[in-house]
Coordinates of C-alpha atoms in Angstrom, one line a residue:
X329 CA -23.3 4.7 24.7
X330 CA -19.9 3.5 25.6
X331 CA -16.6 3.7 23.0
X332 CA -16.4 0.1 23.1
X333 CA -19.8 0.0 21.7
X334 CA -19.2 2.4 19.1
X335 CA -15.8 1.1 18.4
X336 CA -17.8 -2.6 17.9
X337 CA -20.5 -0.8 15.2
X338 CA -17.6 1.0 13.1
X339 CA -16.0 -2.6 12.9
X340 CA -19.6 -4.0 12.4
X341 CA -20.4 -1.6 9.6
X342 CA -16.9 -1.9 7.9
X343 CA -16.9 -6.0 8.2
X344 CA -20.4 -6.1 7.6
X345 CA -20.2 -9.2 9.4
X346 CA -21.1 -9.9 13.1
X347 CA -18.4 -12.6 13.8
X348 CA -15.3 -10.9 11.1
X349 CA -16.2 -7.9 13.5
X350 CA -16.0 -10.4 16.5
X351 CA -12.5 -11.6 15.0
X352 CA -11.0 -8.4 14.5
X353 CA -11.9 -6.6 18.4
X354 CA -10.6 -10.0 19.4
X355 CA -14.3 -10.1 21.4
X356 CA -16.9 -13.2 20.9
X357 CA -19.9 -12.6 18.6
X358 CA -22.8 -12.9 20.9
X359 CA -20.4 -9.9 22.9
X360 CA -20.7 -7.8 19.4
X361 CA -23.9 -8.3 19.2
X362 CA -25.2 -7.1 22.4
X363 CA -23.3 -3.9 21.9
X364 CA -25.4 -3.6 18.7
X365 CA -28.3 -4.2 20.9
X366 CA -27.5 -1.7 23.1
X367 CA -26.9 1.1 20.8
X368 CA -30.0 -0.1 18.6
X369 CA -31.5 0.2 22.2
X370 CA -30.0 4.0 23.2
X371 CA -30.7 5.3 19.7
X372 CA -34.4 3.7 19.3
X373 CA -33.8 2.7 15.8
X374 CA -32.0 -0.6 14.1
X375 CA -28.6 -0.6 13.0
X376 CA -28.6 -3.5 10.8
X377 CA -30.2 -6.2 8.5
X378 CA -29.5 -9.5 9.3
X379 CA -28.9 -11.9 6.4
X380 CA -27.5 -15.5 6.2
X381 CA -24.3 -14.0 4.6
X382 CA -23.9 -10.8 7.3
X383 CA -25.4 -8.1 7.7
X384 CA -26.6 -4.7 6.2
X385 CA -26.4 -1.6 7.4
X386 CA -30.1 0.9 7.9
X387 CA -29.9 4.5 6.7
X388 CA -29.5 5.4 10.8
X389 CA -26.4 3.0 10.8
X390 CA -24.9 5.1 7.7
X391 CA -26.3 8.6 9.0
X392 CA -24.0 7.0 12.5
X393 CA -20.8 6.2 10.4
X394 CA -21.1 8.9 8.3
X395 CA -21.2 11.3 11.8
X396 CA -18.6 9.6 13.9
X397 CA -16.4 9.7 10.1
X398 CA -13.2 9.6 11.5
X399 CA -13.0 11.1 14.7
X400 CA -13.4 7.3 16.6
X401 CA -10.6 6.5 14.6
X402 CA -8.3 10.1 16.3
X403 CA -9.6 9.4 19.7
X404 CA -8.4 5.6 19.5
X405 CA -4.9 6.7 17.8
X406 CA -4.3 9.4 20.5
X407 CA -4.9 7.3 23.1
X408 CA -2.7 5.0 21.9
X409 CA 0.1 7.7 21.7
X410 CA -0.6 8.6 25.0
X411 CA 0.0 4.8 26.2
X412 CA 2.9 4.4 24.2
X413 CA 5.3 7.2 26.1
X414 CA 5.7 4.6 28.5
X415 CA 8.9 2.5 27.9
X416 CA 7.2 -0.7 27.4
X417 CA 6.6 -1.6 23.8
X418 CA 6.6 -4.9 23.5
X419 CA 5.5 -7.1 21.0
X420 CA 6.7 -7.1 16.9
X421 CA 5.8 -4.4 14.0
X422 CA 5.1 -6.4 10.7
X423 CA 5.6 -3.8 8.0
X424 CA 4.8 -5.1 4.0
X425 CA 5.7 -4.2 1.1
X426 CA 7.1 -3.9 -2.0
X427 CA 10.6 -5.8 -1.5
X428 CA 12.9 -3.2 -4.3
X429 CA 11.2 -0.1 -2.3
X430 CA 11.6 -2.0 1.1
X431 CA 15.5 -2.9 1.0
X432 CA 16.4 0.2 -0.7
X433 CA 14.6 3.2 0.7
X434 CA 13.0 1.7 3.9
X435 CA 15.4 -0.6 5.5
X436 CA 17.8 2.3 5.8
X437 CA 15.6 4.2 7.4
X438 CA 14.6 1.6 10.5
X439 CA 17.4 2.0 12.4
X440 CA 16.1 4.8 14.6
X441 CA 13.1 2.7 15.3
X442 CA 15.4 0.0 16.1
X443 CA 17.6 1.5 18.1
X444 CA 14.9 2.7 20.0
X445 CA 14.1 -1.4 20.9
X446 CA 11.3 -1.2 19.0
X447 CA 10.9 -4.8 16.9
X448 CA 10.5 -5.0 13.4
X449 CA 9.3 -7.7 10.9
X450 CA 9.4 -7.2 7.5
X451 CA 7.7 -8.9 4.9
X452 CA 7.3 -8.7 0.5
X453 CA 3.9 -8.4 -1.6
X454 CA 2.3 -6.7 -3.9
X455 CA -1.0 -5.2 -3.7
X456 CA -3.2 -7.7 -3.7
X457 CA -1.1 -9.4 -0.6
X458 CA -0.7 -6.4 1.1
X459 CA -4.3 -6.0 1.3
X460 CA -5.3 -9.6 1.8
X461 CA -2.4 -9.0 4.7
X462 CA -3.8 -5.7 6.7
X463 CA -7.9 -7.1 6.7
X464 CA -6.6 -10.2 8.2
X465 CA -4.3 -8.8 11.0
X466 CA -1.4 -10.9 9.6
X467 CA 0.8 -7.3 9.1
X468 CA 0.4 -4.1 10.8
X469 CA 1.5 -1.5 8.8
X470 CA 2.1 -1.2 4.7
X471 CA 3.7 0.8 1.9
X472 CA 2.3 0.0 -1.6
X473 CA 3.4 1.6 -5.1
X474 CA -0.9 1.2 -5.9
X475 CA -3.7 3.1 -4.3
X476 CA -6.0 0.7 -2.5
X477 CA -9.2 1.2 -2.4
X478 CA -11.2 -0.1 0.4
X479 CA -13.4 1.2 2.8
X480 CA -12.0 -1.0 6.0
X481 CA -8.3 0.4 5.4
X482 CA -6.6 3.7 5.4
X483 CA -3.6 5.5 3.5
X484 CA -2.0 8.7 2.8
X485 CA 0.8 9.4 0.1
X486 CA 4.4 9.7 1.8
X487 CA 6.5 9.4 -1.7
X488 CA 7.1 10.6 -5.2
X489 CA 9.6 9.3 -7.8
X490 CA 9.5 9.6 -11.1
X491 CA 9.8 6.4 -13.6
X492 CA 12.0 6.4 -16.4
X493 CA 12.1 4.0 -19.8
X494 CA 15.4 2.8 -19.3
X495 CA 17.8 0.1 -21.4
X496 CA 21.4 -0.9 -21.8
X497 CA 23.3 1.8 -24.0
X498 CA 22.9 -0.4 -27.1
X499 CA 19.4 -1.5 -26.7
X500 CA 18.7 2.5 -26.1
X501 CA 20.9 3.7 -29.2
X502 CA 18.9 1.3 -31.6
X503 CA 15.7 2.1 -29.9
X504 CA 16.2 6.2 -30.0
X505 CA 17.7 5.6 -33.9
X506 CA 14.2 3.8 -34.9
X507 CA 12.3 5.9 -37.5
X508 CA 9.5 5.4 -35.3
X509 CA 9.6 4.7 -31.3
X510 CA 6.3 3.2 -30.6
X511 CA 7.2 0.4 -33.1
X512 CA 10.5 -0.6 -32.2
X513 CA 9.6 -0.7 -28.3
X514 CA 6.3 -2.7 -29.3
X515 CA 9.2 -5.1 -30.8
X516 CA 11.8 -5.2 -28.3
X517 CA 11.5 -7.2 -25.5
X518 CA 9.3 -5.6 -22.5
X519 CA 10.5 -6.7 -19.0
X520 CA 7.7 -6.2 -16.4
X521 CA 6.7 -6.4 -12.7
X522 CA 3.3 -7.9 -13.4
X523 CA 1.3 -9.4 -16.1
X524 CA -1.0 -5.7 -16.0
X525 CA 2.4 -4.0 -16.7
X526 CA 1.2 -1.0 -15.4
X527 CA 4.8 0.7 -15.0
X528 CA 5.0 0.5 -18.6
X529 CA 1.9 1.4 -19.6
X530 CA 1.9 4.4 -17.5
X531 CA 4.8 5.7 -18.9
X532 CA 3.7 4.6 -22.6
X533 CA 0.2 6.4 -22.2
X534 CA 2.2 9.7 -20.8
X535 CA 4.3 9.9 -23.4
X536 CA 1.3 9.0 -26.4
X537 CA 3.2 5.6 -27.5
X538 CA 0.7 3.2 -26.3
X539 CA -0.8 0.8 -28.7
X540 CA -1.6 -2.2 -27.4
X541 CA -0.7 -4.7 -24.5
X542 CA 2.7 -6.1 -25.0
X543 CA 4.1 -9.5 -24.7
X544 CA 6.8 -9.4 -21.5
X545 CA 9.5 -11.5 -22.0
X546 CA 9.5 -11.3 -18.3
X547 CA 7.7 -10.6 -15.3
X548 CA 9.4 -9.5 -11.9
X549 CA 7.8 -8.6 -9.1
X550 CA 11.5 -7.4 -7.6
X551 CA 12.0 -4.4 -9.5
X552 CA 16.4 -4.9 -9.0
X553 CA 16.0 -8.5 -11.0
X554 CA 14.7 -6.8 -14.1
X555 CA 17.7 -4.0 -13.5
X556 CA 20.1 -6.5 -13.8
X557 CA 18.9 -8.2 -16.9
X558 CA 18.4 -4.6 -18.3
X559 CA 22.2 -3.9 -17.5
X560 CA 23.1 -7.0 -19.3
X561 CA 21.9 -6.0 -22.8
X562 CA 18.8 -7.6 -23.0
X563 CA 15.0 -5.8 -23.5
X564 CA 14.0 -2.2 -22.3
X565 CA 11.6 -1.2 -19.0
X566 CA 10.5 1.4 -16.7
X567 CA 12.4 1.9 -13.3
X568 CA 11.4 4.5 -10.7
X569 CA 14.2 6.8 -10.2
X570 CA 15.6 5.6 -6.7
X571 CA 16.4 2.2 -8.7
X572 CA 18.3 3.4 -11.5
X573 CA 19.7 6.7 -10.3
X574 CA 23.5 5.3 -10.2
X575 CA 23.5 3.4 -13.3
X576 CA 21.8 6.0 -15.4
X577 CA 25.2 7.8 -13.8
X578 CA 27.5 5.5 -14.5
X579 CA 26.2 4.5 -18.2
X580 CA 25.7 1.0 -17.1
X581 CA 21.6 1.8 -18.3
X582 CA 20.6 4.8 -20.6
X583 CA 17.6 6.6 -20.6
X584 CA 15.2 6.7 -23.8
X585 CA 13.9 10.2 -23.7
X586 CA 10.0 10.7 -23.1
X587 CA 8.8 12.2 -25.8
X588 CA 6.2 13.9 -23.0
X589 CA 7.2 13.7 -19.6
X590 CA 8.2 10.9 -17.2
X591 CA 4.8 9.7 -15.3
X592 CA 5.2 10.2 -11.0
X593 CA 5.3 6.7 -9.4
X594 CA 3.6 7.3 -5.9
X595 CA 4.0 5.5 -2.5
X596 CA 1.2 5.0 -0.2
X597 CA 1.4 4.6 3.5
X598 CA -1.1 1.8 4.3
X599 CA -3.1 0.8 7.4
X600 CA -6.0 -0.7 9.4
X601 CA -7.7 1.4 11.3
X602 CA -7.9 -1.2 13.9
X603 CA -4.0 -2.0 14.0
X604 CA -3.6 1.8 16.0
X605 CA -5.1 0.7 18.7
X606 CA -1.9 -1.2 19.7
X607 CA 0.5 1.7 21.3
X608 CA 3.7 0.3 19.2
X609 CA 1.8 0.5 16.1
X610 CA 0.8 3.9 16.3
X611 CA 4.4 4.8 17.2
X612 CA 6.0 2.8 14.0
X613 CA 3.3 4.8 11.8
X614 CA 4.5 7.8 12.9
X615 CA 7.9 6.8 12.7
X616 CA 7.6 5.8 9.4
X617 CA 5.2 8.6 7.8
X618 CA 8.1 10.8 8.7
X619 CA 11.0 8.8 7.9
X620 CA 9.6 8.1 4.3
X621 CA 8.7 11.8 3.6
X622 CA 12.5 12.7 4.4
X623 CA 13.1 10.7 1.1
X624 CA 12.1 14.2 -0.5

């Protein structure tokens, strides 16, 4: 029982498919396969189900994963540390993300990676890209605003900041002088980063003012394009604090006061398990995990 075989039924068993398996090791299919065979051989029991759309896993293939959890996963990282003292890194990191979060708070922080000649690409997308992006190899690392939840990727939480209702100091006097708040924001134009508005409901539902969805008047997936429409007198939204820290200082925005609290917007280091197997791309995540938790 070799680790290339086991490596071949944890990608097996996340994929459940023989040849996305194939695709990802970079092996052929009938080369996945006989690892199967030869585990489903050692072990004296069948792994999987074949069906025409993939394959199933047996309760031994799940009592297997749920063993090996994630220790294959710290062997093949460590490894991968170990290869990547040596001075040879070559090859590109493709980092996604959020493109507000990216050129404010990471871009800033690269420049040790990049000074060590490490190569970096970076590329925008929201969730549902960033996801799409990591399962098919086309980035190696993420950090997304959302949780995501799938069982053939990994995360852990490396950032905090809080999100604050914000407007221009007129639009945030009438607002704050309305008899009653719920009403006048359901009235005043919303400006959101997606059609699920989930910044603004978060911080509605926190603060008990929710009441329905609301009409944007605009949807930006680059948080700085709704600041500046925001600064020039027009609608009210919700900004995490990195974005609006100066101009809440300056009085170019105001904030309208939570009647609760202000919600916590979290940032999620992102990853396929696979991608660590490459020596620079355990490096970067390193890298990064500690870069980003400096943000305090």
């Amino acid at each position: 029982m070799s680790l290339l075989q086991l490596r071949t039924f944890v990608e097996v068993y996340r994929q459940r498919s023989l040849s996305s398996a194939a695709r990802v090791l970079g092996l052929t299919q009938p080369a996945v396969s006989q690892h199967i065979a030869a585990l489903e051989a050692a072990i004296g029991k069948p792994l999987f189900e074949r069906h025409a759309r993939g394959v199933e896993p047996t309760a031994t293939a799940s009592e297997l994963a749920a063993s090996l959890g994630d220790r294959l996963e710290t062997a093949e990282a460590a490894l991968a540390q170990v290869r990547a003292r040596s001075p040879d890194l070559t090859g590109m990191v493709r980092i996604m993300g959020h493109g507000d979060f990216m050129a404010e708070l990471v871009v800033p922080r690269l420049l040790p990676l990049l000074q060590s000649g490490m190569r970096v690409r970076l590329v925008t997308g929201d969730r549902e890209d960033i996801r799409s992006a990591l399962l098919s190899n086309e980035c190696d690392l993420a950090v997304s605003a959302y949780p995501l939840i799938d069982r053939r990727l990994r995360s852990e939480l490396v950032h905090e900041e809080k999100l604050h209702a914000v407007a221009a100091p007129q639009v945030a006097a009438r607002l704050c002088a309305a008899p009653d708040l719920a009403d006048a924001l359901e009235h005043e134009p919303v400006l959101a980063y997606d059609f699920e508005q989930q910044l603004v409901d978060e911080w509605l539902t926190t603060n008990r003012l929710a009441r329905g969805p609301l009409q944007a008047a605009m949807i930006g997936q680059d948080l700085r394009s709704l600041r500046r429409l925001l600064a020039r007198g027009f609608g009210w939204s919700t900004l995490p604090d990195y974005l609006c820290r100066e101009q809440l200082a300056s009085g170019e925005l105001v904030e309208i006061p939570a009647p609760v609290a202000c919600p916590t917007n979290r940032y999620y280091l992102v990853w396929s398990p696979t991608a660590l197997r490459e020596p620079r791309v355990a490096v970067a995540r390193k890298a990064l995990r500690a870069l980003l938790e400096t943000l305090g």
